[in-house]
Short mmCIF file of C-alpha atoms and ligand atoms in Angstrom, two decimals:
data_model
loop_
_atom_site.label_atom_id
_atom_site.label_comp_id
_atom_site.label_asym_id
_atom_site.label_seq_id
_atom_site.Cartn_x
_atom_site.Cartn_y
_atom_site.Cartn_z
CA MET A 15 0.00 0.00 0.00
CA PRO A 16 2.02 2.91 -1.28
CA VAL A 17 0.45 5.84 0.57
CA THR A 18 2.44 7.89 3.08
CA VAL A 19 0.98 10.60 5.31
CA VAL A 20 3.12 13.43 6.66
CA VAL A 21 1.62 15.12 9.71
CA GLY A 22 2.77 17.81 12.13
CA THR A 23 2.86 16.55 15.73
CA GLN A 24 3.02 19.86 17.61
CA TRP A 25 1.42 23.27 16.86
CA GLY A 26 2.69 23.69 13.29
CA ASP A 27 5.86 24.86 11.53
CA GLU A 28 7.70 21.65 12.40
CA GLY A 29 9.46 21.55 9.04
CA LYS A 30 6.81 19.45 7.28
CA ALA A 31 7.56 20.99 3.89
CA LYS A 32 11.24 20.15 4.04
CA VAL A 33 10.48 16.51 4.85
CA ILE A 34 7.76 16.33 2.19
CA ASP A 35 10.20 17.73 -0.38
CA LEU A 36 12.68 15.04 0.69
CA LEU A 37 10.13 12.20 0.46
CA ALA A 38 8.51 13.56 -2.72
CA GLU A 39 11.50 12.47 -4.78
CA SER A 40 10.26 8.87 -4.50
CA HIS A 41 6.55 9.65 -4.92
CA ASP A 42 4.36 10.37 -7.96
CA TYR A 43 1.57 12.42 -6.37
CA VAL A 44 1.72 14.88 -3.45
CA VAL A 45 -1.70 15.84 -2.07
CA ARG A 46 -2.61 18.63 0.35
CA TYR A 47 -5.57 17.30 2.34
CA GLN A 48 -6.75 20.18 4.60
CA GLY A 49 -6.20 23.76 5.64
CA GLY A 50 -5.62 26.59 3.25
CA HIS A 51 -3.31 29.56 2.90
CA ASN A 52 -2.96 29.75 6.68
CA ALA A 53 -0.12 27.27 6.06
CA GLY A 54 3.40 28.52 5.40
CA HIS A 55 5.64 25.77 4.06
CA THR A 56 9.29 26.54 3.33
CA VAL A 57 11.52 24.46 1.08
CA VAL A 58 15.18 25.37 0.61
CA VAL A 59 17.04 23.98 -2.41
CA GLY A 60 20.62 25.23 -2.77
CA ASP A 61 20.44 29.02 -2.53
CA GLN A 62 16.76 29.07 -3.51
CA LYS A 63 14.00 29.38 -0.90
CA TYR A 64 10.38 28.60 -1.79
CA ALA A 65 7.56 29.68 0.55
CA LEU A 66 4.39 27.74 -0.27
CA GLN A 67 0.91 28.26 1.15
CA LEU A 68 -1.46 26.23 -1.01
CA ILE A 69 0.59 24.38 -3.60
CA PRO A 70 1.81 20.99 -2.35
CA SER A 71 5.49 20.91 -1.39
CA GLY A 72 6.24 18.22 -4.01
CA VAL A 73 5.81 20.77 -6.83
CA LEU A 74 9.56 21.31 -7.15
CA TYR A 75 10.00 17.89 -8.78
CA ASP A 76 9.01 17.60 -12.46
CA HIS A 77 7.79 14.02 -12.02
CA VAL A 78 5.38 14.85 -9.17
CA VAL A 79 1.70 15.62 -9.76
CA PRO A 80 0.68 18.17 -7.10
CA VAL A 81 -2.94 17.84 -5.96
CA ILE A 82 -5.06 20.18 -3.86
CA GLY A 83 -7.45 17.74 -2.24
CA ASN A 84 -11.15 18.05 -1.41
CA GLY A 85 -10.43 18.87 2.24
CA VAL A 86 -8.64 22.13 1.42
CA VAL A 87 -10.19 25.62 1.46
CA VAL A 88 -8.79 27.50 -1.53
CA ASP A 89 -8.16 31.23 -1.77
CA LEU A 90 -7.97 31.88 -5.52
CA PRO A 91 -5.96 35.15 -5.43
CA THR A 92 -3.32 33.40 -3.30
CA LEU A 93 -3.34 30.29 -5.49
CA PHE A 94 -2.65 32.23 -8.68
CA LYS A 95 -0.09 34.49 -7.03
CA GLU A 96 1.73 31.37 -5.92
CA ILE A 97 1.49 29.77 -9.36
CA ASP A 98 2.78 32.97 -11.01
CA THR A 99 5.68 33.29 -8.56
CA LEU A 100 6.69 29.65 -8.99
CA GLU A 101 6.42 29.78 -12.77
CA SER A 102 8.46 33.02 -12.92
CA ARG A 103 11.17 31.06 -11.09
CA GLY A 104 11.04 28.19 -13.60
CA VAL A 105 8.83 25.80 -11.58
CA SER A 106 5.99 24.55 -13.77
CA CYS A 107 2.57 24.25 -12.13
CA ALA A 108 0.89 22.88 -15.27
CA ARG A 109 0.46 19.46 -13.65
CA LEU A 110 -1.49 20.88 -10.68
CA LYS A 111 -4.93 19.41 -10.06
CA VAL A 112 -7.51 21.05 -7.81
CA SER A 113 -10.31 18.90 -6.42
CA SER A 114 -13.76 19.78 -7.73
CA LEU A 115 -14.96 19.19 -4.15
CA ALA A 116 -12.60 21.68 -2.47
CA GLN A 117 -14.27 24.75 -0.95
CA LEU A 118 -13.45 28.29 -2.09
CA ILE A 119 -12.60 31.19 0.21
CA PHE A 120 -14.15 34.61 -0.52
CA PRO A 121 -13.36 38.09 0.84
CA TRP A 122 -16.29 37.90 3.24
CA HIS A 123 -14.65 34.93 4.98
CA GLN A 124 -11.60 37.05 5.67
CA ALA A 125 -13.73 40.01 6.77
CA LEU A 126 -15.68 37.77 9.16
CA ASP A 127 -12.47 36.20 10.54
CA ALA A 128 -11.12 39.70 11.34
CA LEU A 129 -14.45 40.87 12.78
CA ILE A 130 -14.82 37.84 15.08
CA GLU A 131 -11.19 38.04 16.24
CA GLY A 132 -11.55 41.78 16.88
CA GLN A 133 -14.70 41.25 18.93
CA ARG A 134 -13.09 38.51 21.04
CA GLY A 135 -10.81 41.04 22.74
CA ASP A 136 -8.51 39.25 25.20
CA ALA A 137 -9.97 35.88 24.24
CA LYS A 138 -8.51 36.10 20.70
CA ILE A 139 -7.46 32.83 19.07
CA GLY A 140 -4.75 34.65 17.12
CA THR A 141 -5.87 33.28 13.77
CA THR A 142 -3.99 34.03 10.56
CA LEU A 143 -7.01 36.16 9.44
CA LYS A 144 -7.14 34.22 6.17
CA GLY A 145 -10.83 33.37 6.48
CA ILE A 146 -10.17 29.70 7.22
CA GLY A 147 -12.69 29.28 10.08
CA PRO A 148 -15.56 31.08 8.30
CA ALA A 149 -14.91 29.12 5.07
CA TYR A 150 -15.08 25.77 6.90
CA ALA A 151 -18.15 27.06 8.77
CA ASP A 152 -19.91 27.69 5.43
CA LYS A 153 -18.94 24.17 4.34
CA ALA A 154 -20.49 22.73 7.51
CA LEU A 155 -23.59 24.89 6.98
CA ARG A 156 -23.73 23.51 3.42
CA VAL A 157 -23.74 26.95 1.83
CA GLY A 158 -20.11 27.02 0.64
CA ILE A 159 -19.12 27.28 -3.01
CA ARG A 160 -17.03 24.38 -4.29
CA ALA A 161 -14.21 24.63 -6.83
CA GLY A 162 -16.06 22.38 -9.31
CA GLU A 163 -18.77 25.02 -9.63
CA VAL A 164 -16.44 27.01 -11.91
CA ARG A 165 -17.28 24.46 -14.63
CA ASP A 166 -20.39 26.64 -15.29
CA ILE A 167 -19.16 30.23 -15.08
CA ALA A 168 -22.58 31.91 -15.45
CA ARG A 169 -24.05 29.80 -12.67
CA PHE A 170 -20.89 30.36 -10.59
CA ALA A 171 -21.31 34.17 -10.91
CA GLU A 172 -24.92 33.86 -9.71
CA ARG A 173 -23.85 31.75 -6.73
CA VAL A 174 -21.10 34.22 -5.77
CA ARG A 175 -23.59 37.09 -5.92
CA GLU A 176 -26.17 35.18 -3.85
CA ARG A 177 -23.63 34.19 -1.17
CA GLY A 178 -22.03 37.65 -1.23
CA VAL A 179 -25.36 39.38 -0.52
CA ALA A 180 -26.08 37.04 2.41
CA ALA A 181 -22.56 37.39 3.82
CA SER A 182 -22.60 41.16 3.44
CA GLU A 183 -25.87 41.39 5.42
CA LEU A 184 -24.38 39.22 8.14
CA LEU A 185 -21.23 41.36 8.32
CA VAL A 186 -23.20 44.59 8.60
CA ALA A 187 -25.50 43.08 11.25
CA ARG A 188 -22.41 42.18 13.29
CA GLY A 189 -20.99 45.69 13.04
CA GLY A 190 -18.71 45.15 10.05
CA GLN A 191 -18.43 46.69 6.57
CA ALA A 192 -20.63 45.78 3.59
CA ILE A 193 -19.06 43.85 0.71
CA ASP A 194 -18.64 45.44 -2.74
CA ILE A 195 -20.49 42.59 -4.42
CA ASP A 196 -20.12 43.69 -8.04
CA HIS A 197 -16.37 43.92 -7.58
CA VAL A 198 -16.16 40.46 -5.98
CA VAL A 199 -18.33 38.89 -8.70
CA GLU A 200 -16.18 40.45 -11.42
CA THR A 201 -12.86 39.48 -9.80
CA PHE A 202 -13.89 35.95 -8.93
CA THR A 203 -15.46 35.27 -12.34
CA ALA A 204 -12.09 36.03 -13.91
CA LEU A 205 -10.29 33.86 -11.34
CA ALA A 206 -12.81 31.05 -11.89
CA THR A 207 -12.13 31.08 -15.63
CA ARG A 208 -8.46 30.68 -14.86
CA LEU A 209 -9.16 27.89 -12.34
CA ALA A 210 -11.31 25.77 -14.66
CA PRO A 211 -8.48 23.90 -16.45
CA TYR A 212 -6.98 22.77 -13.12
CA ILE A 213 -10.23 21.26 -11.80
CA ALA A 214 -10.28 17.47 -11.57
CA ASP A 215 -12.16 14.63 -9.96
CA THR A 216 -9.14 14.08 -7.75
CA VAL A 217 -10.70 11.25 -5.74
CA ASN A 218 -10.91 9.05 -8.82
CA VAL A 219 -7.60 10.40 -10.15
CA LEU A 220 -5.85 9.27 -6.94
CA HIS A 221 -7.53 5.85 -6.80
CA ASP A 222 -6.68 5.26 -10.47
CA ALA A 223 -3.11 6.37 -9.76
CA LEU A 224 -2.84 3.80 -6.96
CA ALA A 225 -4.34 1.11 -9.17
CA ASP A 226 -1.65 1.92 -11.74
CA GLY A 227 1.11 1.40 -9.16
CA ASN A 228 1.88 5.02 -8.29
CA GLU A 229 3.16 6.22 -4.92
CA VAL A 230 1.10 8.90 -3.16
CA LEU A 231 2.17 11.28 -0.40
CA LEU A 232 -0.52 13.05 1.65
CA GLU A 233 0.73 16.40 2.95
CA GLY A 234 -0.70 17.74 6.18
CA ALA A 235 -0.77 21.42 7.00
CA GLN A 236 -0.99 22.80 10.56
CA ALA A 237 -0.61 20.02 13.10
CA THR A 238 -2.06 17.52 15.57
CA PHE A 239 -2.54 20.01 18.43
CA LEU A 240 -4.27 22.48 16.07
CA ASP A 241 -6.83 19.80 15.06
CA ILE A 242 -10.37 21.08 15.63
CA ASP A 243 -11.35 17.98 17.65
CA HIS A 244 -8.09 16.77 19.16
CA GLY A 245 -6.15 20.02 19.52
CA THR A 246 -6.19 22.59 22.30
CA TYR A 247 -9.72 23.80 21.48
CA PRO A 248 -10.64 26.62 21.01
CA TYR A 249 -7.01 27.55 20.21
CA VAL A 250 -7.00 25.43 17.06
CA THR A 251 -7.60 25.69 13.35
CA SER A 252 -10.91 24.65 11.77
CA SER A 253 -9.86 21.45 9.98
CA HIS A 254 -8.46 17.99 10.74
CA PRO A 255 -4.68 17.98 10.30
CA ILE A 256 -4.38 14.54 12.00
CA ALA A 257 -3.79 11.47 9.84
CA GLY A 258 -7.51 10.60 9.89
CA GLY A 259 -8.09 13.92 8.12
CA ALA A 260 -5.83 12.71 5.33
CA THR A 261 -8.43 10.13 4.28
CA VAL A 262 -11.36 12.53 4.57
CA GLY A 263 -9.48 15.26 2.74
CA SER A 264 -8.18 13.13 -0.13
CA GLY A 265 -10.85 10.45 -0.59
CA LEU A 266 -8.35 7.63 -0.07
CA GLY A 267 -9.30 5.01 2.51
CA PRO A 268 -7.61 4.21 5.84
CA ARG A 269 -6.38 0.85 4.54
CA ASP A 270 -4.60 2.55 1.63
CA ILE A 271 -2.15 4.11 4.10
CA SER A 272 0.97 2.21 5.11
CA ARG A 273 3.27 4.87 6.53
CA VAL A 274 2.56 7.87 8.77
CA VAL A 275 5.51 10.18 9.39
CA GLY A 276 5.13 12.58 12.32
CA ILE A 277 7.20 15.72 12.06
CA THR A 278 8.52 17.20 15.28
CA LYS A 279 10.99 19.95 15.96
CA ALA A 280 13.75 19.32 18.51
CA TYR A 281 11.91 21.91 20.61
CA THR A 282 8.35 23.29 20.42
CA THR A 283 6.85 26.46 19.00
CA ARG A 284 3.36 27.86 18.85
CA VAL A 285 1.91 30.87 16.98
CA GLY A 286 -1.19 32.51 18.41
CA ALA A 287 -2.84 32.04 21.79
CA GLY A 288 -3.39 28.94 23.91
CA PRO A 289 -1.75 26.94 26.70
CA PHE A 290 1.86 25.87 26.23
CA PRO A 291 3.25 23.90 29.21
CA THR A 292 6.94 23.94 28.17
CA GLU A 293 6.99 27.55 26.99
CA LEU A 294 10.25 29.45 27.58
CA THR A 295 9.96 33.13 28.33
CA ASP A 296 13.64 33.64 29.18
CA GLU A 297 16.84 34.13 27.16
CA ARG A 298 16.91 30.44 26.21
CA GLY A 299 13.59 30.98 24.42
CA ASP A 300 15.00 34.08 22.73
CA ALA A 301 18.00 32.02 21.60
CA ILE A 302 15.69 29.37 20.06
CA VAL A 303 13.75 32.09 18.21
CA ASP A 304 16.93 33.83 16.97
CA ILE A 305 18.86 30.74 15.93
CA GLY A 306 15.80 28.88 14.61
CA LYS A 307 14.45 32.00 12.83
CA GLU A 308 11.10 31.33 14.47
CA PHE A 309 8.96 33.94 12.75
CA GLY A 310 5.81 32.96 10.84
CA THR A 311 6.13 32.64 7.05
CA VAL A 312 2.54 33.81 6.58
CA THR A 313 2.01 36.47 9.24
CA GLY A 314 5.60 37.30 10.26
CA ARG A 315 4.60 36.82 13.91
CA ARG A 316 7.24 35.72 16.45
CA ARG A 317 6.61 32.10 17.32
CA ARG A 318 6.44 31.28 21.02
CA PRO A 319 9.35 28.93 21.90
CA GLY A 320 9.57 26.08 24.42
CA TRP A 321 11.25 22.76 25.17
CA LEU A 322 10.36 19.51 23.45
CA ASP A 323 7.29 17.94 25.03
CA LEU A 324 7.14 14.14 24.85
CA VAL A 325 3.67 14.03 26.45
CA MET A 326 2.46 15.75 23.27
CA LEU A 327 4.41 13.37 21.06
CA ARG A 328 3.03 10.27 22.84
CA HIS A 329 -0.49 11.60 22.25
CA ALA A 330 0.39 12.37 18.62
CA VAL A 331 1.49 8.74 18.19
CA ARG A 332 -1.92 7.61 19.41
CA LEU A 333 -3.97 10.05 17.34
CA ASN A 334 -2.08 9.53 14.09
CA SER A 335 -0.90 5.88 14.23
CA LEU A 336 2.59 7.22 13.62
CA THR A 337 5.02 4.69 12.21
CA GLU A 338 8.03 7.00 12.66
CA PHE A 339 9.21 10.49 13.48
CA ALA A 340 11.21 13.01 11.52
CA LEU A 341 13.05 15.15 14.08
CA THR A 342 13.86 18.55 12.58
CA LYS A 343 15.96 21.58 13.52
CA VAL A 344 18.22 19.61 15.86
CA ASP A 345 21.06 21.92 14.70
CA VAL A 346 19.26 24.89 16.31
CA LEU A 347 20.29 23.45 19.72
CA ASP A 348 23.98 23.16 18.73
CA ASP A 349 25.20 25.84 21.15
CA PHE A 350 23.07 24.94 24.16
CA GLU A 351 24.96 23.87 27.33
CA SER A 352 22.03 21.66 28.29
CA ILE A 353 18.69 20.69 26.80
CA ASP A 354 15.49 20.02 28.73
CA VAL A 355 12.93 17.50 27.52
CA CYS A 356 9.49 17.20 29.10
CA VAL A 357 8.68 13.55 29.88
CA GLY A 358 5.53 13.93 31.98
CA TYR A 359 2.95 16.30 33.50
CA THR A 360 1.64 16.65 37.03
CA VAL A 361 -1.43 18.58 38.15
CA ASP A 362 -1.77 19.49 41.82
CA GLY A 363 1.07 17.06 42.54
CA VAL A 364 -0.61 14.13 40.77
CA ALA A 365 0.99 12.63 37.65
CA LEU A 366 -1.27 12.60 34.57
CA ARG A 367 -1.39 9.37 32.60
CA GLY A 368 -2.29 10.87 29.23
CA TYR A 369 -2.70 14.21 27.52
CA PRO A 370 -5.45 16.18 29.34
CA ASP A 371 -8.78 16.58 27.55
CA ASP A 372 -9.36 19.98 29.18
CA VAL A 373 -7.51 23.06 28.02
CA ASP A 374 -7.77 24.65 31.50
CA VAL A 375 -6.08 21.61 33.03
CA LEU A 376 -3.39 21.83 30.33
CA GLY A 377 -2.86 25.44 31.37
CA ARG A 378 -2.17 24.29 34.96
CA VAL A 379 0.14 21.30 34.41
CA THR A 380 3.70 21.27 35.71
CA PRO A 381 6.08 19.68 33.23
CA LYS A 382 8.56 17.10 34.52
CA TYR A 383 11.90 17.53 32.74
CA VAL A 384 14.91 15.37 31.98
CA THR A 385 18.01 17.53 31.41
CA LEU A 386 20.53 16.32 28.86
CA PRO A 387 24.00 17.77 28.18
CA GLY A 388 24.29 19.74 24.92
CA TRP A 389 26.72 18.60 22.17
CA LYS A 390 28.25 22.06 21.71
CA LYS A 391 29.33 21.54 18.12
CA THR A 392 27.70 22.07 14.73
CA LEU A 393 25.56 19.29 13.28
CA ARG A 394 25.24 21.00 9.89
CA GLY A 395 27.71 18.67 8.16
CA CYS A 396 26.31 15.42 9.57
CA ARG A 397 24.89 13.13 6.88
CA SER A 398 24.81 9.76 8.64
CA TYR A 399 23.78 8.70 12.13
CA ALA A 400 27.37 7.76 12.89
CA ASP A 401 28.38 11.42 12.29
CA LEU A 402 26.23 12.66 15.21
CA PRO A 403 27.96 13.42 18.52
CA SER A 404 27.07 11.02 21.35
CA GLU A 405 25.05 13.75 23.16
CA ALA A 406 22.83 14.23 20.08
CA LYS A 407 22.37 10.46 19.82
CA ALA A 408 21.37 10.41 23.52
CA PHE A 409 18.72 13.06 22.73
CA VAL A 410 17.32 10.89 19.90
CA ASP A 411 17.50 7.76 22.11
CA LEU A 412 15.51 9.49 24.88
CA ILE A 413 12.73 10.40 22.42
CA GLU A 414 12.56 6.89 21.00
CA ARG A 415 12.58 5.28 24.44
CA GLU A 416 9.93 7.57 25.92
CA VAL A 417 7.64 7.68 22.90
CA GLY A 418 8.13 4.16 21.54
CA VAL A 419 8.41 5.09 17.85
CA PRO A 420 11.64 5.27 15.80
CA VAL A 421 13.15 8.54 14.60
CA SER A 422 13.92 7.84 10.95
CA ILE A 423 14.93 11.30 9.69
CA ILE A 424 16.99 13.91 11.56
CA GLY A 425 17.11 17.50 10.24
CA VAL A 426 20.45 19.29 10.67
CA GLY A 427 19.80 22.38 8.52
CA PRO A 428 17.16 23.94 6.25
CA GLY A 429 18.62 22.68 2.96
CA ARG A 430 17.23 19.73 1.04
CA ASP A 431 20.37 17.66 1.66
CA GLU A 432 20.83 18.74 5.29
CA CYS A 433 19.49 15.65 6.98
CA VAL A 434 20.35 12.23 8.26
CA VAL A 435 18.13 9.44 6.94
CA ARG A 436 18.41 6.26 9.03
CA THR A 437 17.90 3.09 7.07
P1 GDP B 183 6.11 23.70 8.04
O1 GDP B 183 4.99 24.68 8.15
O2 GDP B 183 5.96 22.56 9.00
O3 GDP B 183 6.38 23.23 6.64
O4 GDP B 183 7.42 24.48 8.55
P2 GDP B 183 7.86 25.97 8.13
O5 GDP B 183 8.40 25.91 6.75
O6 GDP B 183 6.80 26.95 8.45
O7 GDP B 183 9.01 26.24 9.20
C1 GDP B 183 10.15 25.44 9.30
C2 GDP B 183 11.39 26.32 9.06
O8 GDP B 183 12.55 25.63 9.48
C3 GDP B 183 11.63 26.65 7.60
O9 GDP B 183 12.21 27.92 7.50
C4 GDP B 183 12.60 25.57 7.14
O10 GDP B 183 13.43 26.00 6.06
C5 GDP B 183 13.41 25.38 8.39
N1 GDP B 183 13.92 24.01 8.61
C6 GDP B 183 13.32 22.83 8.31
N2 GDP B 183 14.09 21.81 8.76
C7 GDP B 183 15.17 22.37 9.34
C8 GDP B 183 16.32 21.82 10.03
O11 GDP B 183 16.47 20.62 10.21
N3 GDP B 183 17.22 22.74 10.51
C9 GDP B 183 17.07 24.10 10.37
N4 GDP B 183 18.00 24.90 10.86
N5 GDP B 183 16.01 24.62 9.73
C10 GDP B 183 15.07 23.77 9.24
P1 IMO B 184 1.74 25.32 8.96
O1 IMO B 184 1.10 24.41 7.96
C1 IMO B 184 1.40 27.39 12.80
C2 IMO B 184 -2.61 28.71 13.97
C3 IMO B 184 -2.84 30.20 14.06
C4 IMO B 184 -3.90 30.25 15.16
C5 IMO B 184 -4.73 29.00 14.87
C6 IMO B 184 -6.00 29.27 14.08
O2 IMO B 184 2.69 26.29 8.37
O3 IMO B 184 2.31 24.52 10.10
P2 IMO B 184 -6.47 29.82 11.53
O4 IMO B 184 -6.04 30.98 10.69
O5 IMO B 184 -6.07 28.49 11.00
O6 IMO B 184 -7.93 29.88 11.87
O7 IMO B 184 -5.70 30.04 12.93
O8 IMO B 184 -3.90 28.12 14.14
N1 IMO B 184 -2.07 28.25 12.67
C7 IMO B 184 -0.81 27.86 12.48
N2 IMO B 184 0.25 27.88 13.31
N3 IMO B 184 1.53 26.89 11.56
C8 IMO B 184 0.47 26.83 10.72
O9 IMO B 184 0.51 26.22 9.52
C9 IMO B 184 -0.76 27.39 11.15
N4 IMO B 184 -1.96 27.53 10.57
C10 IMO B 184 -2.77 28.05 11.52
O10 IMO B 184 -1.66 30.89 14.42
O11 IMO B 184 -3.28 30.07 16.40
MG1 MG B 185 4.68 26.73 8.55
#
């Protein structure tokens, strides 16, 4: 069964894109299965850096068919900006397929996202303001417009007008601005005409591809603890990044999947609000942010830094059926004298067995740490496990022992070749 899922195991930005780019070389299709342009996925090849939001990270290989699956919410201005940027840099997007079942994002979704966040005051989620939540809400309400509707442009224009009028009334009623509907209809009719050639019945395309012996990679955006059910609700995104979401968002079945790679950084970061037990608010956190360049690709926000949390990773193993981990950004810890790793939580002096199902309890846990000595040398040149200093191997061993899943890939730099793949 040649389907691999790549999923973030923390709160996003784990380096999923780099690992997907690495794995994509041996795959034929790379499929985004959820989220939208709230994602910021960076791939570095030589001196070239590619920042992707909607286009699957496999696009850099000529042999890969990139697919935007049915579970994605698609912002057309962003999609075409990304296509134009990639093509101007010599990366062809002609092979891209967009699921007819994917939902489209419209300006009113962004306006509503901003309005709701603004009205939340101190209780802000800290969303990316890309309209992701409102677009998924329209899908759940069964009033969303799907990408396949662009097959009939006249009907599409009517639908955009009808939805725009309803959304504009809602915005005004909630204290927001009215939508310039004529402008939106005109802009989106032009975008829809451009989208039409990319539209495909991707569910059947992917099943036929598997039947023909192709290898498929399902690319998660966001991460396990941003999952709308299993994450730190309400400080989550509005989709299902976990591996189960990969089947829903691609139309492949659970038994098609043989490999689930969980991506984790050697430490933890989080963008936006919400509890974060191992958060570092001292100079060690500043060092992680500086060395790891922990600023959002999409919003430019400083990411909140913290130590690696194995309680999270154990829960991620459960939720995603992880077969292995890719441990990224280990080189960021090169200069640290010592490295803390959280191996358990207590609440009111009592050890918790699993990850708490209550965000208020999570906000009150005390992490239990194991402190390891740092390796104090650069890992950037390491290309095999044997090259790693013994202290770095001890760090990997601790993760494997505590979490019970092997670490098969170790990231030692942002570049495509800067990793150790254990065979
Ligand atoms: P994603 O959203 O999970 O794809 O991750 P992002 O691309 O938002 O953030 C990860 C950042 O770390 C990017 O700038 C990558 O180029 C970079 N990166 C990925 N792996 C490594 C690594 O092993 N070492 C270092 N130093 N940087 C890495
Ligand atoms: P990648 O794929 C990190 C966070 C936002 C906010 C919450 C809800 O690059 O890992 P949303 O706009 O989705 O409604 O915001 O989710 N968030 C991310 N954090 N990486 C991401 O994507 C994220 N996408 C959304 O910061 O806290
Ligand atoms: Mg990111």
